[in-house]
Coordinates of C-alpha atoms in Angstrom, one line a residue:
M20 CA 57.0 52.7 65.7
E21 CA 58.5 52.8 69.2
I22 CA 57.1 50.5 71.6
E23 CA 56.1 50.8 75.1
L24 CA 55.4 48.6 77.8
I25 CA 52.9 49.2 80.6
R26 CA 52.9 46.8 83.7
A27 CA 49.3 45.0 84.2
G28 CA 47.9 44.1 87.5
V29 CA 45.5 41.6 89.0
A30 CA 42.6 43.9 87.8
D31 CA 43.6 44.1 84.1
A32 CA 43.5 39.4 84.0
R33 CA 40.0 39.7 81.9
E34 CA 41.5 42.0 79.6
I35 CA 44.6 39.8 78.9
H36 CA 42.4 36.6 79.2
A37 CA 39.9 37.9 76.4
M38 CA 43.4 39.5 73.9
Q39 CA 45.6 36.3 74.7
I40 CA 41.8 34.3 73.7
E41 CA 41.8 36.2 70.7
A42 CA 46.3 36.2 70.3
F43 CA 46.0 31.9 70.0
R44 CA 43.2 31.5 68.5
E45 CA 44.2 30.1 65.6
L46 CA 46.8 28.1 66.2
L47 CA 44.7 26.8 69.3
D48 CA 42.5 25.0 66.7
K49 CA 45.7 24.4 64.0
Y50 CA 47.7 22.2 67.2
R51 CA 44.0 21.3 69.4
D52 CA 46.4 21.4 72.0
Y53 CA 43.8 21.4 74.3
D54 CA 45.4 20.9 77.8
T55 CA 48.7 23.7 77.3
S56 CA 47.0 26.5 74.9
P57 CA 46.6 30.6 76.6
G58 CA 44.2 30.1 73.8
C59 CA 42.2 28.1 76.3
E60 CA 43.4 28.9 79.8
A61 CA 40.6 30.1 82.6
V62 CA 40.8 33.8 83.6
E63 CA 41.3 32.1 86.9
K64 CA 44.8 31.5 86.2
V65 CA 45.0 34.4 84.2
E66 CA 44.9 35.7 87.8
A67 CA 46.5 33.6 90.0
R68 CA 49.8 34.7 87.8
L69 CA 49.4 38.5 87.9
R70 CA 49.8 37.8 92.5
Q71 CA 52.3 35.8 91.9
D72 CA 55.1 37.6 93.5
Y73 CA 57.8 36.5 90.5
T74 CA 54.8 37.9 88.2
Y75 CA 54.9 41.3 86.2
Y76 CA 52.7 41.1 83.6
Y77 CA 53.5 43.9 80.5
F78 CA 50.4 45.5 77.9
I79 CA 52.5 45.8 75.4
C80 CA 51.7 49.5 74.0
R81 CA 51.8 50.5 70.3
E82 CA 51.0 54.3 69.4
G83 CA 49.0 54.0 73.5
R84 CA 47.2 51.6 72.0
K85 CA 47.0 47.8 74.0
V86 CA 48.1 45.3 71.0
G87 CA 49.7 42.4 73.0
A88 CA 50.7 41.3 76.6
V89 CA 53.6 39.4 77.7
R90 CA 54.4 37.6 81.6
V91 CA 58.2 37.9 82.4
V92 CA 58.6 35.4 85.8
D93 CA 62.4 37.0 87.4
K94 CA 62.0 35.7 91.2
Q95 CA 65.5 37.5 91.8
E96 CA 67.8 34.5 91.8
E97 CA 71.2 34.3 91.4
G98 CA 72.2 32.0 88.9
K99 CA 68.0 31.6 88.1
N100 CA 67.2 32.2 84.3
K101 CA 64.5 34.6 84.3
R102 CA 61.6 33.5 81.7
I103 CA 58.7 35.6 78.7
S104 CA 55.5 33.1 78.6
P105 CA 54.1 33.6 77.3
I106 CA 54.5 36.8 74.8
F107 CA 51.5 36.9 72.4
I108 CA 50.8 40.2 69.5
L109 CA 46.8 40.4 68.7
P110 CA 46.5 39.2 65.0
R111 CA 46.3 42.3 62.9
F112 CA 49.8 43.5 64.8
Q113 CA 50.8 40.6 64.1
G114 CA 54.1 40.9 61.3
Q115 CA 55.3 44.0 62.1
G116 CA 58.4 43.3 64.7
I117 CA 56.3 44.4 67.8
A118 CA 56.9 41.0 68.9
Q119 CA 60.6 41.4 68.8
K120 CA 60.4 45.0 70.4
A121 CA 58.3 44.1 73.2
I122 CA 60.8 41.9 74.0
L123 CA 64.2 43.8 73.8
Q124 CA 62.6 46.0 76.5
C125 CA 61.6 43.5 78.6
E126 CA 65.1 42.9 78.8
K127 CA 66.3 46.3 79.3
I128 CA 63.8 46.0 82.6
H129 CA 65.4 43.3 83.4
G130 CA 68.4 42.5 82.5
A131 CA 69.1 41.8 79.5
A132 CA 71.6 37.6 80.2
K133 CA 70.0 34.7 81.3
W134 CA 66.3 34.2 79.8
E135 CA 64.3 31.6 78.5
L136 CA 61.5 30.2 76.7
A137 CA 59.4 27.6 74.7
T138 CA 57.8 27.7 71.6
I139 CA 55.8 26.2 69.0
L140 CA 59.0 23.9 67.4
Q141 CA 55.9 23.9 63.8
E142 CA 55.5 27.7 64.1
E143 CA 58.7 28.6 61.8
K144 CA 58.1 32.6 62.1
N145 CA 58.0 32.4 66.4
C146 CA 61.4 29.5 65.7
Y147 CA 63.3 32.2 63.2
L148 CA 62.7 35.4 65.5
Y149 CA 64.2 33.8 69.2
E150 CA 67.4 32.5 66.3
K151 CA 67.3 36.0 65.2
M152 CA 67.9 37.7 69.2
G153 CA 69.9 36.0 70.3
Y154 CA 68.3 32.5 71.6
A155 CA 70.1 29.8 71.0
R156 CA 67.6 25.9 70.7
T157 CA 68.8 24.1 74.3
G158 CA 68.0 20.8 72.1
E159 CA 65.6 19.4 75.1
T160 CA 61.9 19.4 73.4
Q161 CA 58.8 17.9 74.2
A162 CA 55.8 16.2 72.5
V163 CA 52.8 18.0 73.5
N164 CA 50.9 16.1 70.5
D165 CA 51.7 14.6 66.7
R166 CA 50.7 18.4 65.5
L167 CA 52.9 19.8 68.1
T168 CA 56.3 19.5 69.6
L169 CA 57.3 22.8 71.8
V170 CA 60.9 23.7 71.7
F171 CA 63.4 25.2 74.6
Y172 CA 65.4 28.8 74.1
T173 CA 68.2 30.2 76.2
K174 CA 69.6 33.2 76.0

């Protein structure tokens, strides 16, 4: 299975937003993190990120079909980490190794060293994915509410 990343622009904000809402709906319903979930962000927030000169949004494509997206924050400053925030795969394509391949593509484009990300501690599959890919927990966590805790990783 081949994965291709296609750079998105401001004109793609509504499409990315719709995909993001769909991809995060189940987690939003489960954890009710209405202030922090990408599943309830306004389209204007996606547009604003797309306008940042250090933000790179990519559609994740499999066989020419958009199956998700990833945002890379890369300020290209010496000693600064790059960050993945968010990455998402549409529900019908999850569990197929697509996110792993997309992250590897991001690392090829932006360099393999000095990455960070955060995920939901209670989502063991997410934690397993990142740890399998060489990301290590920093020891830092942040409680969002009584259901959800973020856990932070670096590579």
